[in-house]
GROMACS .gro file of N, CA and C in nm:
model
  462
    1MET      N    1  -2.554  -1.313   0.989
    1MET     CA    2  -2.535  -1.456   0.984
    1MET      C    3  -2.672  -1.520   0.964
    2LYS      N    4  -2.683  -1.599   0.857
    2LYS     CA    5  -2.809  -1.667   0.828
    2LYS      C    6  -2.801  -1.813   0.869
    3ILE      N    7  -2.907  -1.856   0.934
    3ILE     CA    8  -2.921  -1.997   0.972
    3ILE      C    9  -3.051  -2.046   0.911
    4GLU      N   10  -3.042  -2.156   0.838
    4GLU     CA   11  -3.160  -2.216   0.777
    4GLU      C   12  -3.189  -2.349   0.845
    5VAL      N   13  -3.314  -2.365   0.885
    5VAL     CA   14  -3.359  -2.491   0.945
    5VAL      C   15  -3.458  -2.552   0.846
    6ILE      N   16  -3.423  -2.667   0.793
    6ILE     CA   17  -3.501  -2.732   0.687
    6ILE      C   18  -3.618  -2.809   0.749
    7PHE      N   19  -3.738  -2.781   0.699
    7PHE     CA   20  -3.860  -2.842   0.753
    7PHE      C   21  -3.856  -2.994   0.744
    8GLU      N   22  -3.817  -3.049   0.630
    8GLU     CA   23  -3.816  -3.194   0.612
    8GLU      C   24  -3.719  -3.262   0.709
    9GLU      N   25  -3.609  -3.196   0.744
    9GLU     CA   26  -3.515  -3.252   0.842
    9GLU      C   27  -3.579  -3.255   0.981
   10LEU      N   28  -3.654  -3.151   1.015
   10LEU     CA   29  -3.726  -3.149   1.143
   10LEU      C   30  -3.826  -3.264   1.147
   11LEU      N   31  -3.905  -3.276   1.041
   11LEU     CA   32  -4.008  -3.379   1.034
   11LEU      C   33  -3.946  -3.519   1.041
   12SER      N   34  -3.837  -3.540   0.971
   12SER     CA   35  -3.769  -3.670   0.972
   12SER      C   36  -3.716  -3.703   1.112
   13ASP      N   37  -3.653  -3.607   1.177
   13ASP     CA   38  -3.603  -3.631   1.313
   13ASP      C   39  -3.715  -3.665   1.410
   14ILE      N   40  -3.827  -3.594   1.397
   14ILE     CA   41  -3.942  -3.619   1.485
   14ILE      C   42  -3.997  -3.760   1.462
   15LYS      N   43  -4.011  -3.800   1.337
   15LYS     CA   44  -4.062  -3.933   1.307
   15LYS      C   45  -3.968  -4.041   1.360
   16ASN      N   46  -3.838  -4.021   1.339
   16ASN     CA   47  -3.741  -4.121   1.386
   16ASN      C   48  -3.740  -4.132   1.538
   17LYS      N   49  -3.739  -4.019   1.606
   17LYS     CA   50  -3.736  -4.022   1.753
   17LYS      C   51  -3.862  -4.086   1.808
   18SER      N   52  -3.977  -4.049   1.754
   18SER     CA   53  -4.102  -4.105   1.808
   18SER      C   54  -4.110  -4.254   1.781
   19HIS      N   55  -4.058  -4.299   1.669
   19HIS     CA   56  -4.061  -4.443   1.637
   19HIS      C   57  -3.988  -4.524   1.744
   20TYR      N   58  -3.871  -4.478   1.782
   20TYR     CA   59  -3.793  -4.552   1.883
   20TYR      C   60  -3.846  -4.531   2.024
   21GLU      N   61  -3.902  -4.416   2.053
   21GLU     CA   62  -3.951  -4.389   2.188
   21GLU      C   63  -4.077  -4.467   2.221
   22VAL      N   64  -4.164  -4.486   2.124
   22VAL     CA   65  -4.291  -4.553   2.154
   22VAL      C   66  -4.281  -4.704   2.138
   23ALA      N   67  -4.164  -4.754   2.097
   23ALA     CA   68  -4.148  -4.899   2.081
   23ALA      C   69  -4.169  -4.974   2.212
   24SER      N   70  -4.144  -4.908   2.325
   24SER     CA   71  -4.159  -4.974   2.455
   24SER      C   72  -4.303  -4.974   2.506
   25ILE      N   73  -4.392  -4.901   2.440
   25ILE     CA   74  -4.532  -4.897   2.484
   25ILE      C   75  -4.597  -5.032   2.451
   26GLN      N   76  -4.660  -5.094   2.550
   26GLN     CA   77  -4.716  -5.229   2.536
   26GLN      C   78  -4.843  -5.231   2.451
   27ASP      N   79  -4.930  -5.132   2.468
   27ASP     CA   80  -5.058  -5.127   2.397
   27ASP      C   81  -5.033  -5.093   2.249
   28VAL      N   82  -5.064  -5.187   2.159
   28VAL     CA   83  -5.038  -5.169   2.016
   28VAL      C   84  -5.116  -5.049   1.960
   29ASN      N   85  -5.242  -5.031   2.001
   29ASN     CA   86  -5.321  -4.918   1.952
   29ASN      C   87  -5.261  -4.785   1.996
   30LEU      N   88  -5.218  -4.779   2.121
   30LEU     CA   89  -5.157  -4.657   2.173
   30LEU      C   90  -5.023  -4.631   2.103
   31ARG      N   91  -4.947  -4.737   2.078
   31ARG     CA   92  -4.819  -4.723   2.008
   31ARG      C   93  -4.843  -4.664   1.869
   32TYR      N   94  -4.946  -4.711   1.799
   32TYR     CA   95  -4.979  -4.660   1.665
   32TYR      C   96  -5.015  -4.512   1.670
   33ILE      N   97  -5.091  -4.472   1.770
   33ILE     CA   98  -5.132  -4.332   1.784
   33ILE      C   99  -5.012  -4.244   1.820
   34ALA      N  100  -4.926  -4.294   1.910
   34ALA     CA  101  -4.816  -4.212   1.961
   34ALA      C  102  -4.700  -4.198   1.863
   35GLU      N  103  -4.691  -4.286   1.764
   35GLU     CA  104  -4.581  -4.275   1.669
   35GLU      C  105  -4.613  -4.166   1.567
   36ALA      N  106  -4.520  -4.074   1.550
   36ALA     CA  107  -4.542  -3.958   1.462
   36ALA      C  108  -4.521  -3.998   1.317
   37GLY      N  109  -4.605  -4.085   1.269
   37GLY     CA  110  -4.594  -4.130   1.130
   37GLY      C  111  -4.674  -4.043   1.035
   38THR      N  112  -4.687  -4.088   0.912
   38THR     CA  113  -4.752  -4.012   0.806
   38THR      C  114  -4.896  -3.976   0.840
   39GLU      N  115  -4.967  -4.068   0.907
   39GLU     CA  116  -5.108  -4.042   0.941
   39GLU      C  117  -5.122  -3.926   1.039
   40ASN      N  118  -5.016  -3.894   1.113
   40ASN     CA  119  -5.019  -3.784   1.209
   40ASN      C  120  -4.949  -3.659   1.157
   41GLU      N  121  -4.913  -3.657   1.030
   41GLU     CA  122  -4.832  -3.548   0.978
   41GLU      C  123  -4.897  -3.409   0.992
   42PRO      N  124  -5.028  -3.393   0.971
   42PRO     CA  125  -5.086  -3.259   0.992
   42PRO      C  126  -5.070  -3.209   1.136
   43GLU      N  127  -5.086  -3.299   1.232
   43GLU     CA  128  -5.069  -3.262   1.373
   43GLU      C  129  -4.923  -3.229   1.402
   44ILE      N  130  -4.832  -3.309   1.349
   44ILE     CA  131  -4.689  -3.284   1.367
   44ILE      C  132  -4.650  -3.152   1.303
   45THR      N  133  -4.703  -3.124   1.183
   45THR     CA  134  -4.673  -2.998   1.115
   45THR      C  135  -4.716  -2.880   1.200
   46ARG      N  136  -4.835  -2.889   1.258
   46ARG     CA  137  -4.883  -2.782   1.345
   46ARG      C  138  -4.790  -2.765   1.465
   47CYS      N  139  -4.747  -2.875   1.523
   47CYS     CA  140  -4.657  -2.868   1.638
   47CYS      C  141  -4.523  -2.806   1.601
   48ILE      N  142  -4.471  -2.840   1.483
   48ILE     CA  143  -4.344  -2.782   1.437
   48ILE      C  144  -4.359  -2.632   1.419
   49ILE      N  145  -4.467  -2.589   1.356
   49ILE     CA  146  -4.487  -2.446   1.329
   49ILE      C  147  -4.502  -2.369   1.460
   50GLU      N  148  -4.574  -2.424   1.556
   50GLU     CA  149  -4.589  -2.358   1.686
   50GLU      C  150  -4.455  -2.352   1.760
   51ALA      N  151  -4.380  -2.461   1.757
   51ALA     CA  152  -4.249  -2.464   1.824
   51ALA      C  153  -4.154  -2.364   1.759
   52GLU      N  154  -4.153  -2.357   1.628
   52GLU     CA  155  -4.065  -2.263   1.558
   52GLU      C  156  -4.100  -2.120   1.594
   53ALA      N  157  -4.228  -2.090   1.606
   53ALA     CA  158  -4.271  -1.955   1.643
   53ALA      C  159  -4.221  -1.919   1.783
   54MET      N  160  -4.221  -2.014   1.874
   54MET     CA  161  -4.172  -1.988   2.009
   54MET      C  162  -4.021  -1.963   2.010
   55VAL      N  163  -3.947  -2.041   1.931
   55VAL     CA  164  -3.802  -2.021   1.922
   55VAL      C  165  -3.772  -1.886   1.857
   56ARG      N  166  -3.845  -1.854   1.750
   56ARG     CA  167  -3.824  -1.725   1.682
   56ARG      C  168  -3.852  -1.608   1.776
   57GLN      N  169  -3.954  -1.621   1.859
   57GLN     CA  170  -3.987  -1.515   1.954
   57GLN      C  171  -3.872  -1.490   2.050
   58MET      N  172  -3.806  -1.598   2.092
   58MET     CA  173  -3.691  -1.584   2.181
   58MET      C  174  -3.574  -1.513   2.111
   59CYS      N  175  -3.560  -1.535   1.982
   59CYS     CA  176  -3.447  -1.481   1.906
   59CYS      C  177  -3.475  -1.346   1.842
   60VAL      N  178  -3.598  -1.297   1.849
   60VAL     CA  179  -3.641  -1.184   1.767
   60VAL      C  180  -3.555  -1.058   1.783
   61LYS      N  181  -3.506  -1.030   1.902
   61LYS     CA  182  -3.429  -0.907   1.918
   61LYS      C  183  -3.289  -0.918   1.859
   62PHE      N  184  -3.249  -1.037   1.818
   62PHE     CA  185  -3.119  -1.056   1.754
   62PHE      C  186  -3.130  -1.072   1.602
   63LEU      N  187  -3.252  -1.071   1.550
   63LEU     CA  188  -3.274  -1.090   1.406
   63LEU      C  189  -3.276  -0.956   1.335
   64ASN      N  190  -3.236  -0.959   1.208
   64ASN     CA  191  -3.247  -0.839   1.126
   64ASN      C  192  -3.394  -0.801   1.113
   65PRO      N  193  -3.427  -0.673   1.129
   65PRO     CA  194  -3.568  -0.632   1.124
   65PRO      C  195  -3.635  -0.663   0.990
   66ASP      N  196  -3.560  -0.670   0.884
   66ASP     CA  197  -3.618  -0.697   0.752
   66ASP      C  198  -3.672  -0.838   0.739
   67THR      N  199  -3.629  -0.928   0.827
   67THR     CA  200  -3.668  -1.069   0.814
   67THR      C  201  -3.778  -1.109   0.911
   68THR      N  202  -3.832  -1.015   0.986
   68THR     CA  203  -3.939  -1.049   1.080
   68THR      C  204  -4.070  -0.989   1.029
   69THR      N  205  -4.180  -1.049   1.071
   69THR     CA  206  -4.310  -0.999   1.030
   69THR      C  207  -4.370  -0.917   1.143
   70ASP      N  208  -4.449  -0.816   1.107
   70ASP     CA  209  -4.512  -0.731   1.207
   70ASP      C  210  -4.633  -0.797   1.273
   71ASP      N  211  -4.702  -0.883   1.197
   71ASP     CA  212  -4.826  -0.939   1.250
   71ASP      C  213  -4.807  -1.070   1.327
   72ASN      N  214  -4.683  -1.120   1.335
   72ASN     CA  215  -4.651  -1.243   1.407
   72ASN      C  216  -4.737  -1.361   1.362
   73SER      N  217  -4.776  -1.363   1.235
   73SER     CA  218  -4.861  -1.471   1.186
   73SER      C  219  -4.779  -1.597   1.163
   74LEU      N  220  -4.845  -1.710   1.180
   74LEU     CA  221  -4.781  -1.839   1.154
   74LEU      C  222  -4.806  -1.878   1.009
   75PRO      N  223  -4.713  -1.953   0.949
   75PRO     CA  224  -4.737  -2.000   0.812
   75PRO      C  225  -4.860  -2.090   0.808
   76GLU      N  226  -4.937  -2.084   0.697
   76GLU     CA  227  -5.057  -2.165   0.687
   76GLU      C  228  -5.025  -2.310   0.652
   77SER      N  229  -4.921  -2.334   0.575
   77SER     CA  230  -4.882  -2.470   0.540
   77SER      C  231  -4.735  -2.488   0.574
   78ASN      N  232  -4.687  -2.611   0.558
   78ASN     CA  233  -4.548  -2.635   0.596
   78ASN      C  234  -4.453  -2.565   0.499
   79PRO      N  235  -4.365  -2.483   0.552
   79PRO     CA  236  -4.266  -2.415   0.468
   79PRO      C  237  -4.152  -2.511   0.435
   80ASP      N  238  -4.073  -2.476   0.335
   80ASP     CA  239  -3.956  -2.557   0.302
   80ASP      C  240  -3.848  -2.543   0.408
   81LYS      N  241  -3.834  -2.421   0.459
   81LYS     CA  242  -3.731  -2.396   0.559
   81LYS      C  243  -3.768  -2.273   0.641
   82PHE      N  244  -3.708  -2.266   0.759
   82PHE     CA  245  -3.721  -2.149   0.845
   82PHE      C  246  -3.586  -2.079   0.842
   83VAL      N  247  -3.586  -1.949   0.816
   83VAL     CA  248  -3.461  -1.874   0.805
   83VAL      C  249  -3.450  -1.778   0.922
   84TYR      N  250  -3.334  -1.781   0.987
   84TYR     CA  251  -3.301  -1.690   1.096
   84TYR      C  252  -3.184  -1.605   1.047
   85ASP      N  253  -3.208  -1.478   1.024
   85ASP     CA  254  -3.104  -1.388   0.977
   85ASP      C  255  -3.061  -1.302   1.096
   86PHE      N  256  -2.956  -1.346   1.164
   86PHE     CA  257  -2.909  -1.278   1.284
   86PHE      C  258  -2.824  -1.158   1.248
   87ARG      N  259  -2.844  -1.052   1.324
   87ARG     CA  260  -2.756  -0.936   1.313
   87ARG      C  261  -2.620  -0.977   1.368
   88THR      N  262  -2.518  -0.951   1.293
   88THR     CA  263  -2.384  -0.984   1.340
   88THR      C  264  -2.324  -0.859   1.399
   89ASN      N  265  -2.276  -0.871   1.519
   89ASN     CA  266  -2.211  -0.758   1.584
   89ASN      C  267  -2.095  -0.809   1.668
   90SER      N  268  -2.041  -0.726   1.748
   90SER     CA  269  -1.924  -0.765   1.826
   90SER      C  270  -1.956  -0.871   1.930
   91ARG      N  271  -2.083  -0.896   1.956
   91ARG     CA  272  -2.119  -0.995   2.057
   91ARG      C  273  -2.130  -1.136   1.999
   92MET      N  274  -2.134  -1.146   1.866
   92MET     CA  275  -2.152  -1.277   1.804
   92MET      C  276  -2.032  -1.312   1.718
   93GLN      N  277  -1.989  -1.434   1.729
   93GLN     CA  278  -1.882  -1.482   1.643
   93GLN      C  279  -1.943  -1.572   1.538
   94ASP      N  280  -1.887  -1.567   1.419
   94ASP     CA  281  -1.939  -1.648   1.311
   94ASP      C  282  -1.928  -1.798   1.338
   95ASN      N  283  -1.827  -1.838   1.414
   95ASN     CA  284  -1.811  -1.981   1.440
   95ASN      C  285  -1.917  -2.036   1.535
   96ARG      N  286  -1.999  -1.951   1.590
   96ARG     CA  287  -2.109  -1.996   1.675
   96ARG      C  288  -2.229  -2.041   1.591
   97GLY      N  289  -2.227  -2.012   1.463
   97GLY     CA  290  -2.341  -2.044   1.377
   97GLY      C  291  -2.385  -2.188   1.381
   98LYS      N  292  -2.290  -2.279   1.377
   98LYS     CA  293  -2.324  -2.421   1.377
   98LYS      C  294  -2.388  -2.463   1.510
   99VAL      N  295  -2.332  -2.414   1.619
   99VAL     CA  296  -2.388  -2.446   1.751
   99VAL      C  297  -2.530  -2.388   1.762
  100MET      N  298  -2.547  -2.266   1.714
  100MET     CA  299  -2.679  -2.203   1.719
  100MET      C  300  -2.778  -2.278   1.629
  101ALA      N  301  -2.735  -2.319   1.510
  101ALA     CA  302  -2.822  -2.394   1.419
  101ALA      C  303  -2.866  -2.525   1.483
  102ASN      N  304  -2.772  -2.595   1.545
  102ASN     CA  305  -2.806  -2.720   1.614
  102ASN      C  306  -2.901  -2.695   1.731
  103GLY      N  307  -2.878  -2.586   1.805
  103GLY     CA  308  -2.966  -2.552   1.916
  103GLY      C  309  -3.108  -2.521   1.872
  104ILE      N  310  -3.120  -2.445   1.763
  104ILE     CA  311  -3.252  -2.411   1.710
  104ILE      C  312  -3.323  -2.539   1.664
  105HIS      N  313  -3.252  -2.621   1.589
  105HIS     CA  314  -3.309  -2.747   1.539
  105HIS      C  315  -3.354  -2.836   1.655
  106SER      N  316  -3.267  -2.855   1.753
  106SER     CA  317  -3.300  -2.941   1.868
  106SER      C  318  -3.418  -2.886   1.948
  107ALA      N  319  -3.420  -2.755   1.968
  107ALA     CA  320  -3.531  -2.695   2.043
  107ALA      C  321  -3.664  -2.715   1.971
  108ILE      N  322  -3.665  -2.694   1.840
  108ILE     CA  323  -3.790  -2.711   1.764
  108ILE      C  324  -3.836  -2.856   1.768
  109VAL      N  325  -3.744  -2.951   1.745
  109VAL     CA  326  -3.780  -3.093   1.747
  109VAL      C  327  -3.835  -3.133   1.884
  110SER      N  328  -3.765  -3.095   1.990
  110SER     CA  329  -3.810  -3.135   2.124
  110SER      C  330  -3.941  -3.069   2.163
  111MET      N  331  -3.956  -2.940   2.130
  111MET     CA  332  -4.083  -2.871   2.162
  111MET      C  333  -4.199  -2.933   2.084
  112ALA      N  334  -4.176  -2.963   1.957
  112ALA     CA  335  -4.282  -3.021   1.875
  112ALA      C  336  -4.321  -3.160   1.927
  113LEU      N  337  -4.222  -3.241   1.964
  113LEU     CA  338  -4.253  -3.372   2.020
  113LEU      C  339  -4.326  -3.360   2.153
  114SER      N  340  -4.286  -3.265   2.235
  114SER     CA  341  -4.355  -3.243   2.362
  114SER      C  342  -4.503  -3.209   2.338
  115LYS      N  343  -4.528  -3.119   2.245
  115LYS     CA  344  -4.667  -3.081   2.214
  115LYS      C  345  -4.744  -3.199   2.155
  116PHE      N  346  -4.680  -3.275   2.067
  116PHE     CA  347  -4.746  -3.389   2.005
  116PHE      C  348  -4.782  -3.494   2.109
  117TYR      N  349  -4.687  -3.525   2.199
  117TYR     CA  350  -4.715  -3.627   2.301
  117TYR      C  351  -4.825  -3.583   2.397
  118ILE      N  352  -4.838  -3.454   2.421
  118ILE     CA  353  -4.952  -3.407   2.501
  118ILE      C  354  -5.082  -3.440   2.428
  119SER      N  355  -5.084  -3.419   2.296
  119SER     CA  356  -5.207  -3.443   2.220
  119SER      C  357  -5.248  -3.590   2.217
  120VAL      N  358  -5.153  -3.682   2.238
  120VAL     CA  359  -5.187  -3.825   2.241
  120VAL      C  360  -5.177  -3.881   2.382
  121ASN      N  361  -5.177  -3.791   2.481
  121ASN     CA  362  -5.183  -3.827   2.623
  121ASN      C  363  -5.065  -3.913   2.669
  122GLN      N  364  -4.946  -3.877   2.624
  122GLN     CA  365  -4.823  -3.943   2.669
  122GLN      C  366  -4.742  -3.840   2.749
  123MET      N  367  -4.787  -3.816   2.871
  123MET     CA  368  -4.732  -3.708   2.952
  123MET      C  369  -4.586  -3.728   2.990
  124GLU      N  370  -4.544  -3.850   3.018
  124GLU     CA  371  -4.404  -3.870   3.057
  124GLU      C  372  -4.310  -3.839   2.941
  125LEU      N  373  -4.346  -3.883   2.821
  125LEU     CA  374  -4.265  -3.851   2.704
  125LEU      C  375  -4.267  -3.701   2.677
  126SER      N  376  -4.381  -3.639   2.698
  126SER     CA  377  -4.392  -3.495   2.679
  126SER      C  378  -4.300  -3.419   2.775
  127LYS      N  379  -4.301  -3.460   2.901
  127LYS     CA  380  -4.215  -3.394   3.001
  127LYS      C  381  -4.067  -3.412   2.967
  128ALA      N  382  -4.030  -3.530   2.921
  128ALA     CA  383  -3.890  -3.555   2.885
  128ALA      C  384  -3.847  -3.463   2.771
  129HIS      N  385  -3.933  -3.447   2.671
  129HIS     CA  386  -3.897  -3.360   2.559
  129HIS      C  387  -3.903  -3.213   2.595
  130ASP      N  388  -3.989  -3.179   2.688
  130ASP     CA  389  -3.992  -3.041   2.735
  130ASP      C  390  -3.860  -3.006   2.804
  131ALA      N  391  -3.806  -3.099   2.882
  131ALA     CA  392  -3.677  -3.076   2.948
  131ALA      C  393  -3.565  -3.064   2.844
  132LEU      N  394  -3.568  -3.148   2.740
  132LEU     CA  395  -3.468  -3.139   2.634
  132LEU      C  396  -3.477  -3.005   2.560
  133ALA      N  397  -3.600  -2.960   2.538
  133ALA     CA  398  -3.619  -2.830   2.470
  133ALA      C  399  -3.564  -2.717   2.556
  134GLN      N  400  -3.589  -2.723   2.685
  134GLN     CA  401  -3.537  -2.619   2.774
  134GLN      C  402  -3.385  -2.616   2.775
  135ASN      N  403  -3.322  -2.734   2.771
  135ASN     CA  404  -3.176  -2.739   2.764
  135ASN      C  405  -3.125  -2.676   2.635
  136ALA      N  406  -3.189  -2.707   2.523
  136ALA     CA  407  -3.148  -2.650   2.394
  136ALA      C  408  -3.168  -2.499   2.393
  137LEU      N  409  -3.279  -2.452   2.451
  137LEU     CA  410  -3.306  -2.308   2.456
  137LEU      C  411  -3.207  -2.236   2.547
  138THR      N  412  -3.167  -2.301   2.656
  138THR     CA  413  -3.069  -2.241   2.746
  138THR      C  414  -2.935  -2.225   2.675
  139LEU      N  415  -2.894  -2.328   2.601
  139LEU     CA  416  -2.769  -2.319   2.525
  139LEU      C  417  -2.778  -2.209   2.419
  140LEU      N  418  -2.890  -2.205   2.348
  140LEU     CA  419  -2.909  -2.102   2.245
  140LEU      C  420  -2.906  -1.963   2.307
  141GLU      N  421  -2.974  -1.946   2.418
  141GLU     CA  422  -2.977  -1.817   2.485
  141GLU      C  423  -2.836  -1.775   2.529
  142ARG      N  424  -2.761  -1.871   2.580
  142ARG     CA  425  -2.624  -1.842   2.621
  142ARG      C  426  -2.540  -1.798   2.501
  143MET      N  427  -2.559  -1.862   2.387
  143MET     CA  428  -2.485  -1.825   2.267
  143MET      C  429  -2.525  -1.685   2.219
  144LEU      N  430  -2.651  -1.649   2.235
  144LEU     CA  431  -2.698  -1.518   2.191
  144LEU      C  432  -2.647  -1.406   2.281
  145TYR      N  433  -2.640  -1.432   2.409
  145TYR     CA  434  -2.603  -1.327   2.504
  145TYR      C  435  -2.455  -1.323   2.540
  146GLU      N  436  -2.383  -1.430   2.510
  146GLU     CA  437  -2.243  -1.436   2.548
  146GLU      C  438  -2.160  -1.331   2.472
  147LYS      N  439  -2.078  -1.264   2.544
  147LYS     CA  440  -1.995  -1.162   2.482
  147LYS      C  441  -1.879  -1.227   2.409
  148ARG      N  442  -1.838  -1.163   2.304
  148ARG     CA  443  -1.726  -1.211   2.224
  148ARG      C  444  -1.597  -1.202   2.306
  149GLN      N  445  -1.523  -1.310   2.301
  149GLN     CA  446  -1.396  -1.312   2.372
  149GLN      C  447  -1.293  -1.230   2.295
  150PRO      N  448  -1.221  -1.142   2.363
  150PRO     CA  449  -1.120  -1.064   2.293
  150PRO      C  450  -1.005  -1.154   2.248
  151ARG      N  451  -0.953  -1.123   2.131
  151ARG     CA  452  -0.839  -1.200   2.080
  151ARG      C  453  -0.711  -1.128   2.111
  152LEU      N  454  -0.612  -1.208   2.145
  152LEU     CA  455  -0.483  -1.150   2.172
  152LEU      C  456  -0.415  -1.114   2.040
  153PRO      N  457  -0.338  -1.005   2.039
  153PRO     CA  458  -0.267  -0.970   1.916
  153PRO      C  459  -0.163  -1.077   1.884
  154GLU      N  460  -0.146  -1.101   1.758
  154GLU     CA  461  -0.050  -1.205   1.715
  154GLU      C  462   0.085  -1.146   1.691
   0.00000   0.00000   0.00000
């Protein structure tokens, strides 16, 4: 089962979320720094790549060996998409793909925002996104480890 996470969708979600989250910040200069706009895109890209690597590390034992790298290197520039090619076995159902794709996407977005907010010294926003990332990772982990429910004969 292949799951593709599109880089531009991650970046767009991060920009949209940060725009609305920092609207309540009173200091205009701080609001400008904390919003993940175009001027912060290199930092956001780095945060996305680091977050994706952490999610991939959690999923690595469920991925096809042909799709993983031996040196665990991070991409040098922003990729078009991140591909997760999961081994399909009796423990995974194909209908879980959408839930897993949403979990991976949510975890990467929340982890990247958490890292970004740390870099601009917005600790409360960082903590909130760290909690959201942990929730997404817990759901993803449950989907990876949950045993397939037996079907009754028809």
